[in-house]
PDB file of C-alpha atoms in Angstrom:
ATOM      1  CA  UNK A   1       0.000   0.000   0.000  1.00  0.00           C
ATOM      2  CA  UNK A   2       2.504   2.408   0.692  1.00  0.00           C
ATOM      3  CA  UNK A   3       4.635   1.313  -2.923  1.00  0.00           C
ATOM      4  CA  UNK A   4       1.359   2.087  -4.340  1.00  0.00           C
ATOM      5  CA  UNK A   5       0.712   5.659  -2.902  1.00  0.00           C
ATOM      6  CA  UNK A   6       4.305   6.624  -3.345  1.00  0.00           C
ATOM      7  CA  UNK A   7       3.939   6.311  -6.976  1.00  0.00           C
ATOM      8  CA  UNK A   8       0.729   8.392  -7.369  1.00  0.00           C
ATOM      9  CA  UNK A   9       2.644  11.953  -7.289  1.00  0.00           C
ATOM     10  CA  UNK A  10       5.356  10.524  -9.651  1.00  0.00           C
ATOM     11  CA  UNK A  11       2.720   9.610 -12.363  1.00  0.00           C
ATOM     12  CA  UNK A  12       1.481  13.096 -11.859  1.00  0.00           C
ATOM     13  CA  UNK A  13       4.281  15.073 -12.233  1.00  0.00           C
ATOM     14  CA  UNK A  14       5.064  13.061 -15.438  1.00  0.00           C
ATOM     15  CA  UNK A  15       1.775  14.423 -16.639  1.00  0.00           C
ATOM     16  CA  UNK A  16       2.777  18.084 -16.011  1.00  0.00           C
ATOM     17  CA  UNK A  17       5.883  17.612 -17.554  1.00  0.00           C
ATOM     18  CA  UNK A  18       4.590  15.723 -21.039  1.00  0.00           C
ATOM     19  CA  UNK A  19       1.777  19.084 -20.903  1.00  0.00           C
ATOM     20  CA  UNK A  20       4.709  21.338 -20.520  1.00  0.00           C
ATOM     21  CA  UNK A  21       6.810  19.932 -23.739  1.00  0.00           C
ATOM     22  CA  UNK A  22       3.603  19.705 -25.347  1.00  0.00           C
ATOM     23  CA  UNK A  23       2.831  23.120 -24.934  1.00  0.00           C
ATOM     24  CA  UNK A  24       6.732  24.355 -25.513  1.00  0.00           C
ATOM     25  CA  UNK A  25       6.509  22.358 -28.912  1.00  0.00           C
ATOM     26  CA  UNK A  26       3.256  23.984 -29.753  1.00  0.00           C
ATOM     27  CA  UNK A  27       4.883  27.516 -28.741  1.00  0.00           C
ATOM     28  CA  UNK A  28       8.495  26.729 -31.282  1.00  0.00           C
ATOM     29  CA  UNK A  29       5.916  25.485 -34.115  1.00  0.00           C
ATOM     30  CA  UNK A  30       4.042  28.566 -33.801  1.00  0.00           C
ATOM     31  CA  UNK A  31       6.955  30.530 -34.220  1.00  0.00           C
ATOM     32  CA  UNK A  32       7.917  28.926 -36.934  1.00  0.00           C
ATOM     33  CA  UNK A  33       4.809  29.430 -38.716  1.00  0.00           C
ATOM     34  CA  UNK A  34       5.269  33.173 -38.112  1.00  0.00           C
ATOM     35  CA  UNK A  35       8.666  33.553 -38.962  1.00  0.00           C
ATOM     36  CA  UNK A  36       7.687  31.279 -42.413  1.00  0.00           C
ATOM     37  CA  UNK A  37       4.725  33.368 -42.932  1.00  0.00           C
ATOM     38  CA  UNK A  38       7.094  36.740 -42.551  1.00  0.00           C
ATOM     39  CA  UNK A  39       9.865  35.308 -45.490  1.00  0.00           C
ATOM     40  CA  UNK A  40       6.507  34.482 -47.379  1.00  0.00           C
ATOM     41  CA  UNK A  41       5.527  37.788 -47.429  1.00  0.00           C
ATOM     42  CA  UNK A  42       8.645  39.444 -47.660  1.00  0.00           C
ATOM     43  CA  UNK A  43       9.199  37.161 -50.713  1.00  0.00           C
ATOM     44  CA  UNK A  44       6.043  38.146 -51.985  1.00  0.00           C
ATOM     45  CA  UNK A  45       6.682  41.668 -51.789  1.00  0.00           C
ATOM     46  CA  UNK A  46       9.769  41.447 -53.374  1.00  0.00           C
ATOM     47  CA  UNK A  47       8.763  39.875 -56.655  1.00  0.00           C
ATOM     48  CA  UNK A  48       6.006  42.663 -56.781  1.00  0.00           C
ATOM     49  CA  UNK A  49       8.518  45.092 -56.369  1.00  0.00           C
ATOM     50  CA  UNK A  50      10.968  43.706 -59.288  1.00  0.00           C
ATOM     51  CA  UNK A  51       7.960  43.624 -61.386  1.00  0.00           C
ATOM     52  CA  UNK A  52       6.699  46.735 -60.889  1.00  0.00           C
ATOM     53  CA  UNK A  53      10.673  48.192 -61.490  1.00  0.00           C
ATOM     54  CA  UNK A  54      10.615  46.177 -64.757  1.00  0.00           C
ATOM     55  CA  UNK A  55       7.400  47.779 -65.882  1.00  0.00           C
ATOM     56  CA  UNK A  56       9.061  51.029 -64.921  1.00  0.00           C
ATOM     57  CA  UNK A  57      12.256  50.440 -66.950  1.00  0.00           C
ATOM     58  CA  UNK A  58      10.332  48.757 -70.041  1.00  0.00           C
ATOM     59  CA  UNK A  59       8.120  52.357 -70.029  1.00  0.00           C
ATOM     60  CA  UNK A  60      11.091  54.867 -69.566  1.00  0.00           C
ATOM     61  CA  UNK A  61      13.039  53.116 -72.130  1.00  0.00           C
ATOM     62  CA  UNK A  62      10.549  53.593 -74.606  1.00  0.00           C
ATOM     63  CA  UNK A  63       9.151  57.254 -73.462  1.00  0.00           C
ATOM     64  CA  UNK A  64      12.922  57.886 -74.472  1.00  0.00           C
ATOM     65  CA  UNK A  65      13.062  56.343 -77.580  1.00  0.00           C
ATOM     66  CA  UNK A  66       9.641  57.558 -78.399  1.00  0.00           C
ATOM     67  CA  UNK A  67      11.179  61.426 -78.276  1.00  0.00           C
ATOM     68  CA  UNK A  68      13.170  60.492 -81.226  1.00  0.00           C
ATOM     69  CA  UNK A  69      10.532  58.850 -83.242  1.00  0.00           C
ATOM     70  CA  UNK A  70       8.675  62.500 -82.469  1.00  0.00           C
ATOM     71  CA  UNK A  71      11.567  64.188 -84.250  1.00  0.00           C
ATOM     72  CA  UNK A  72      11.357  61.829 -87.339  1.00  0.00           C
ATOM     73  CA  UNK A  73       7.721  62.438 -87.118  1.00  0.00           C
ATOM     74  CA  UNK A  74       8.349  65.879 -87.439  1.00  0.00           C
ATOM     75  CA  UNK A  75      10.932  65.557 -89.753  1.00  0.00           C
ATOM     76  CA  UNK A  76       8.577  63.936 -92.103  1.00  0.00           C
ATOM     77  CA  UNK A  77       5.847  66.175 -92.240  1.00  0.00           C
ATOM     78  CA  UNK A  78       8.377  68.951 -93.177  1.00  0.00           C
ATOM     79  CA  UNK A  79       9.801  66.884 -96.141  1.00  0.00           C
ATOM     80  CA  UNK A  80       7.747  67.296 -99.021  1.00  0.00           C
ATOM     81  CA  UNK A  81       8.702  63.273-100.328  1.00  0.00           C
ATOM     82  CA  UNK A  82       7.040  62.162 -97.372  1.00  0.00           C
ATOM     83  CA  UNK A  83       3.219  61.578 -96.912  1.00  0.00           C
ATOM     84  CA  UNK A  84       2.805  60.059 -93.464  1.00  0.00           C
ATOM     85  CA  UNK A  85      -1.026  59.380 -94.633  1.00  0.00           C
ATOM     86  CA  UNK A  86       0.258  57.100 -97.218  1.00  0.00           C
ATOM     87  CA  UNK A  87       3.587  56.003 -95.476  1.00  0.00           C
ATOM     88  CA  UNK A  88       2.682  55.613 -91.947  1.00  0.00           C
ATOM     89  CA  UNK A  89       1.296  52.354 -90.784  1.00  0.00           C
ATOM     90  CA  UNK A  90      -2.427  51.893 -90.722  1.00  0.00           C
ATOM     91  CA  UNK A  91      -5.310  51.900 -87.371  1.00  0.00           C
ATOM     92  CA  UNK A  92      -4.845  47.919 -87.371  1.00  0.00           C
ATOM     93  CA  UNK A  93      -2.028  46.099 -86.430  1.00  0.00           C
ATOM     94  CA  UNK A  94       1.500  46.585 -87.653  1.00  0.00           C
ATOM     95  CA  UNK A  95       4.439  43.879 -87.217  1.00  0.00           C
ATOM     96  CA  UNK A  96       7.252  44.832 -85.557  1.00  0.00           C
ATOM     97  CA  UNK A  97       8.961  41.827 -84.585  1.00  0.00           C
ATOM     98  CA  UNK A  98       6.999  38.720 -85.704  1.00  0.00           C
ATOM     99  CA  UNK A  99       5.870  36.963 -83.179  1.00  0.00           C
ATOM    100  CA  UNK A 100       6.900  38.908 -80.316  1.00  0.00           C
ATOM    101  CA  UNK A 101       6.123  42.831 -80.795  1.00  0.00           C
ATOM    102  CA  UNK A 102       3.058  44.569 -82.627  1.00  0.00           C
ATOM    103  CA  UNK A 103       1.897  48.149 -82.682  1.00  0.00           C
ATOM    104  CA  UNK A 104      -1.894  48.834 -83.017  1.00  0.00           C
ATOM    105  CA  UNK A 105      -3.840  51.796 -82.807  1.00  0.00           C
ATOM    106  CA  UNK A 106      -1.820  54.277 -84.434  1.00  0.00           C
ATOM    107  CA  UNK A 107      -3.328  57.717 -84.685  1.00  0.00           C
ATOM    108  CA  UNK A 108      -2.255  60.667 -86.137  1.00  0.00           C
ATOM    109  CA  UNK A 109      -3.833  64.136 -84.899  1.00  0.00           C
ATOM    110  CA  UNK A 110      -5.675  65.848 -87.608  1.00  0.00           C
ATOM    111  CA  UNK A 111      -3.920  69.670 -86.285  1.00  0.00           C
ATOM    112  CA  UNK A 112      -0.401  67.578 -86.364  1.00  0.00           C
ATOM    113  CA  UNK A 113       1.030  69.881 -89.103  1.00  0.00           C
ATOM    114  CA  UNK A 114      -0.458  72.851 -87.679  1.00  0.00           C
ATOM    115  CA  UNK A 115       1.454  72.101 -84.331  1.00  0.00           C
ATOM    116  CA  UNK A 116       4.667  71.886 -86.320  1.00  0.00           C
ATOM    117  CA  UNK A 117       3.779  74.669 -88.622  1.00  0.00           C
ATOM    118  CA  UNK A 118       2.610  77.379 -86.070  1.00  0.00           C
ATOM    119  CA  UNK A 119      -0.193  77.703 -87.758  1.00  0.00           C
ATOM    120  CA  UNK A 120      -3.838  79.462 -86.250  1.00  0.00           C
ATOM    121  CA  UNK A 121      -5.392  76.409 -85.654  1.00  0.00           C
ATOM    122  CA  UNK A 122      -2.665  74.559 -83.898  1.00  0.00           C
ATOM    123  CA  UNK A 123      -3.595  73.242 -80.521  1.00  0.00           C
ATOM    124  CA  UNK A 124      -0.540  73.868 -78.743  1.00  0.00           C
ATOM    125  CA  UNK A 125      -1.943  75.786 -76.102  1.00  0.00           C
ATOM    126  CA  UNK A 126      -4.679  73.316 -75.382  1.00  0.00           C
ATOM    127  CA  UNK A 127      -2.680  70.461 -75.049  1.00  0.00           C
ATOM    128  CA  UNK A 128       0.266  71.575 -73.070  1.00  0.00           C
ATOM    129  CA  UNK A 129       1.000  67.864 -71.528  1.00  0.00           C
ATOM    130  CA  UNK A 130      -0.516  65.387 -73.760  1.00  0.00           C
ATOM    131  CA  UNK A 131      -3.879  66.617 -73.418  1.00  0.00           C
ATOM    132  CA  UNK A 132      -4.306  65.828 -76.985  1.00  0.00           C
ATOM    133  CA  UNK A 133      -1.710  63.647 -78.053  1.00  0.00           C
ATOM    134  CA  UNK A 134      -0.299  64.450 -81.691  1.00  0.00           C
ATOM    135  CA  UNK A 135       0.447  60.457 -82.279  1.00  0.00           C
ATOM    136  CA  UNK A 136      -0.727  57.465 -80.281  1.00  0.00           C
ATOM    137  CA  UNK A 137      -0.124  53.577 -80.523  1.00  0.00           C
ATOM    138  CA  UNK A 138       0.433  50.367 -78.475  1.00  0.00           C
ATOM    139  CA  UNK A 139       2.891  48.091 -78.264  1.00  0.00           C
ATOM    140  CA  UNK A 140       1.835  44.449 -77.662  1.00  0.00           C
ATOM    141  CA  UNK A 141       3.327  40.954 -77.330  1.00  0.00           C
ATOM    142  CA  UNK A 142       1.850  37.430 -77.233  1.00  0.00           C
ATOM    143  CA  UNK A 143       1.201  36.516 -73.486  1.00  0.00           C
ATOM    144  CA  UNK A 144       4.320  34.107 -73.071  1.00  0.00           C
ATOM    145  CA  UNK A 145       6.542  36.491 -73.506  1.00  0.00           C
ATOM    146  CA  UNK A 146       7.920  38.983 -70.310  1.00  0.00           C
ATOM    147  CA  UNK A 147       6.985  42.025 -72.069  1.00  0.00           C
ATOM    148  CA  UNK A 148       3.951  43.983 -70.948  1.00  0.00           C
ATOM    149  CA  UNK A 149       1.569  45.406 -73.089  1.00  0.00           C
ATOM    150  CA  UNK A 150       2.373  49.677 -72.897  1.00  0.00           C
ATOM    151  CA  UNK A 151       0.337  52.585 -74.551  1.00  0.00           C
ATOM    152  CA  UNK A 152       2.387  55.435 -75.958  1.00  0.00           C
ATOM    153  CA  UNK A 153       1.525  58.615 -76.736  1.00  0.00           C
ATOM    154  CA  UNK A 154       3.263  61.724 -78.564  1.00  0.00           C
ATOM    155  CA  UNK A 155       2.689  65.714 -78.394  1.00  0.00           C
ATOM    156  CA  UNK A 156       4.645  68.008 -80.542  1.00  0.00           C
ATOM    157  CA  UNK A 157       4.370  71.451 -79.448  1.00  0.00           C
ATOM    158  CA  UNK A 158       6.517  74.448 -81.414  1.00  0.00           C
ATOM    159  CA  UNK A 159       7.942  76.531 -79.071  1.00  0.00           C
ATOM    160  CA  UNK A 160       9.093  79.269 -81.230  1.00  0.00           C
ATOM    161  CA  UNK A 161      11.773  80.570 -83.611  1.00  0.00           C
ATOM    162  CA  UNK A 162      14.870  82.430 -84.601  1.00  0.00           C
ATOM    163  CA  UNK A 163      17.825  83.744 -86.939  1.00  0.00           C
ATOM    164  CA  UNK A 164      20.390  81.462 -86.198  1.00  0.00           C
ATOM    165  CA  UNK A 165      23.526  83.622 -85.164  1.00  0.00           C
ATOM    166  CA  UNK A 166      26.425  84.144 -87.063  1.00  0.00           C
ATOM    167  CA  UNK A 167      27.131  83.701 -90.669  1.00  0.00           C
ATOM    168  CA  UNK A 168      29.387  82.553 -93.117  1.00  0.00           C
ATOM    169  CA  UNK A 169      29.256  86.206 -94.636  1.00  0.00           C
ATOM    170  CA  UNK A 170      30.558  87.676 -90.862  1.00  0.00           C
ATOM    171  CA  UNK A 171      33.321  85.333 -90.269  1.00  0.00           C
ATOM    172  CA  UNK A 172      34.445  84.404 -93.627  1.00  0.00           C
ATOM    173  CA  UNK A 173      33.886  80.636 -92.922  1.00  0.00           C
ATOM    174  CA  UNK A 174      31.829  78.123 -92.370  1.00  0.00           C
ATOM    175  CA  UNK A 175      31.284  76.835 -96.146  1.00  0.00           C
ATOM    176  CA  UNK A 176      29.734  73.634 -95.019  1.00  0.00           C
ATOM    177  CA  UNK A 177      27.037  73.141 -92.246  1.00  0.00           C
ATOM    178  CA  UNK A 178      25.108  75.618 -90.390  1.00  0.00           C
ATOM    179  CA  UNK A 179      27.655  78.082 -90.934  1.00  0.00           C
ATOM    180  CA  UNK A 180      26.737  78.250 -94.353  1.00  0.00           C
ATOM    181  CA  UNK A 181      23.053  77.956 -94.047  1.00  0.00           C
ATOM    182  CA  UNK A 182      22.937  80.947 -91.596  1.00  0.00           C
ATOM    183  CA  UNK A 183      24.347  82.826 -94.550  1.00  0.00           C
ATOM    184  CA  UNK A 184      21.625  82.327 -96.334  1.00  0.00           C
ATOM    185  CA  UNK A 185      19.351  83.616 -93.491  1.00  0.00           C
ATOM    186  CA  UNK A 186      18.577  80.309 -91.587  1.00  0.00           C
ATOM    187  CA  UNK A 187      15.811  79.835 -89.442  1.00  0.00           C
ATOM    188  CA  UNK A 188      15.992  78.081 -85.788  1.00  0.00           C
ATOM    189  CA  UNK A 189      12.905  76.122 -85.218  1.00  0.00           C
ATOM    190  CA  UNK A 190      12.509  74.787 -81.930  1.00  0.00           C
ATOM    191  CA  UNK A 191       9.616  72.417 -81.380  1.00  0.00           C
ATOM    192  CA  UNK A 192       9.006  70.666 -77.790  1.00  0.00           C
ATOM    193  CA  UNK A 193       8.780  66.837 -78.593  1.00  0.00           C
ATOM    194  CA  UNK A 194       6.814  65.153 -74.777  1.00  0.00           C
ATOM    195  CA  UNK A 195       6.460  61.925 -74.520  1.00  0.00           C
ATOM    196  CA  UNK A 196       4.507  59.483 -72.604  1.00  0.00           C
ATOM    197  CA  UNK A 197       4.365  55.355 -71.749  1.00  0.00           C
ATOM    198  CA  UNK A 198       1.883  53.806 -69.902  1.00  0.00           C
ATOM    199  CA  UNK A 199       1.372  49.586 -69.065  1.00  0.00           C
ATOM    200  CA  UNK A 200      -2.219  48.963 -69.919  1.00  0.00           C
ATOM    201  CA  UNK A 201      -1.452  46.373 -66.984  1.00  0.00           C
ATOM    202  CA  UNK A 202      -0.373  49.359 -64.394  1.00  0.00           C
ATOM    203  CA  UNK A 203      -2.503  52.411 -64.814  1.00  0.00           C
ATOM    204  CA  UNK A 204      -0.820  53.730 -61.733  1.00  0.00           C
ATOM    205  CA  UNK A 205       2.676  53.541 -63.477  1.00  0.00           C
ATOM    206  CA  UNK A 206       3.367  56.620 -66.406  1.00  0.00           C
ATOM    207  CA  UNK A 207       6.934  57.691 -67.694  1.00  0.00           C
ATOM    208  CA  UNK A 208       7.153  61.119 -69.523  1.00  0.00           C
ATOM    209  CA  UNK A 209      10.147  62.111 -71.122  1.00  0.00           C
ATOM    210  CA  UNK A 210       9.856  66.007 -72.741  1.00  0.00           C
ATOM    211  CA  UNK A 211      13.148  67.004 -75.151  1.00  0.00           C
ATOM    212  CA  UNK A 212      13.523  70.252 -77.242  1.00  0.00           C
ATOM    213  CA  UNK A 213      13.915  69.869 -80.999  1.00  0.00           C
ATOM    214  CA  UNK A 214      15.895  72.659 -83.134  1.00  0.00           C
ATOM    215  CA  UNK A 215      15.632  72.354 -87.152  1.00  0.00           C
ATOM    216  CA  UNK A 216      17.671  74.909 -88.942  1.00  0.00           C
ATOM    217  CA  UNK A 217      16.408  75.523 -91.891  1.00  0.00           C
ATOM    218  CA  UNK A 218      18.402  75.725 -95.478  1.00  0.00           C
ATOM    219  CA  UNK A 219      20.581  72.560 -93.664  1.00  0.00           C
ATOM    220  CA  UNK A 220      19.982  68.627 -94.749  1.00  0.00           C
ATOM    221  CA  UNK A 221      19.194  67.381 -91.666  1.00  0.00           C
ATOM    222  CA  UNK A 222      19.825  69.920 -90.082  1.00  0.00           C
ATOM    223  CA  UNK A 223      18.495  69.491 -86.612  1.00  0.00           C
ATOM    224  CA  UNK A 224      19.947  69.355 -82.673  1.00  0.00           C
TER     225      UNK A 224
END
């Protein structure tokens, strides 16, 4: 009888101690979970953040590049060989790359050549920031590719012009170049080219990119 009592408090305390290392486990599985959970999220936030930067960089890039197409653009409407109506590429879609880059959409302004002209009914005023874009497209992909689908738009504002100074008259020089077209009483054109990219994926996201454009008149291709 008194083996038998002596072991009742042993049992007992084995009890408490199996709860306790239950409980601890419970407690360092729990953590676990929370610390897993954190790296999740952390992870997940990271990959939205590199995709988001990628969107940025993709738009930039081509907000950039678009400010040059904006000086051909003008370029061609001031060379008489050129009739972007006929020449350009039509409303539907256009191949870039086959099979991996299309433009769609593309729309000329009907006021474009006033804009670059200065004429009375150019809407430069109106359409300070792309307002009224002068040209608009997309650019597309098929969906297995990593590029994201990005609208981009073009405004073409003139800002103004001038005599260009100096003259190949004044200092005797200058035969080829501007120097010689400023002897002939060249003109300084300066047209604001602004350009803007948006993901049609990220309406949040926009990259604008705004350059200044000088054609000098009397000069092939003669532009800065």
């Amino acid at each position: 009888m008194k083996k038998s009592a002596s072991k009742g408090p042993r049992l007992g305390l084995v009890s408490r101690r199996d709860g306790m290392v239950l409980i601890s486990t419970l407690l360092i599985l729990a953590s676990v979970s929370l610390i897993a959970l954190g790296m999740s999220s952390d992870t997940t936030s990271e990959v939205r953040i590199a995709g988001n930067r990628k969107q940025f960089e993709q738009a930039f890039h081509l907000a950039d590049g678009a400010a040059d197409m904006g000086v051909q653009v003008i370029l061609d409407h001031m060379d008489d060989a050129v009739d972007p109506e006929e020449d350009y590429p039509d409303t539907s879609t256009f191949t870039l790359l086959d099979g991996k880059l299309y433009l769609q959409n593309f729309r000329l302004d009907a006021d474009l050549y006033a804009d670059i002209q200065g004429y009375a009914d150019n809407d430069n005023e109106a359409d300070p920031a792309n307002g009224r874009p002068d040209v608009a497209f997309s650019l597309t992909a098929p969906p297995d590719t990593t590029f994201a689908a990005i609208d981009v738009s073009i405004d073409i504002d003139r800002l103004g012009a001038n005599y260009v100074a100096g003259s190949s008259i004044e200092f005797a020089a200058g035969y080829e170049g501007v120097g010689k077209g400023a002897g002939a009483g060249s003109v300084a054109v300066y047209l604001a080219v602004h350009t803007r990219t948006n993901p049609q994926a990220n309406s949040a996201l926009t990259s604008e990119v705004t350059t200044v454009y000088r054609k000098v008149s009397h000069v092939i291709g003669g532009g800065q």
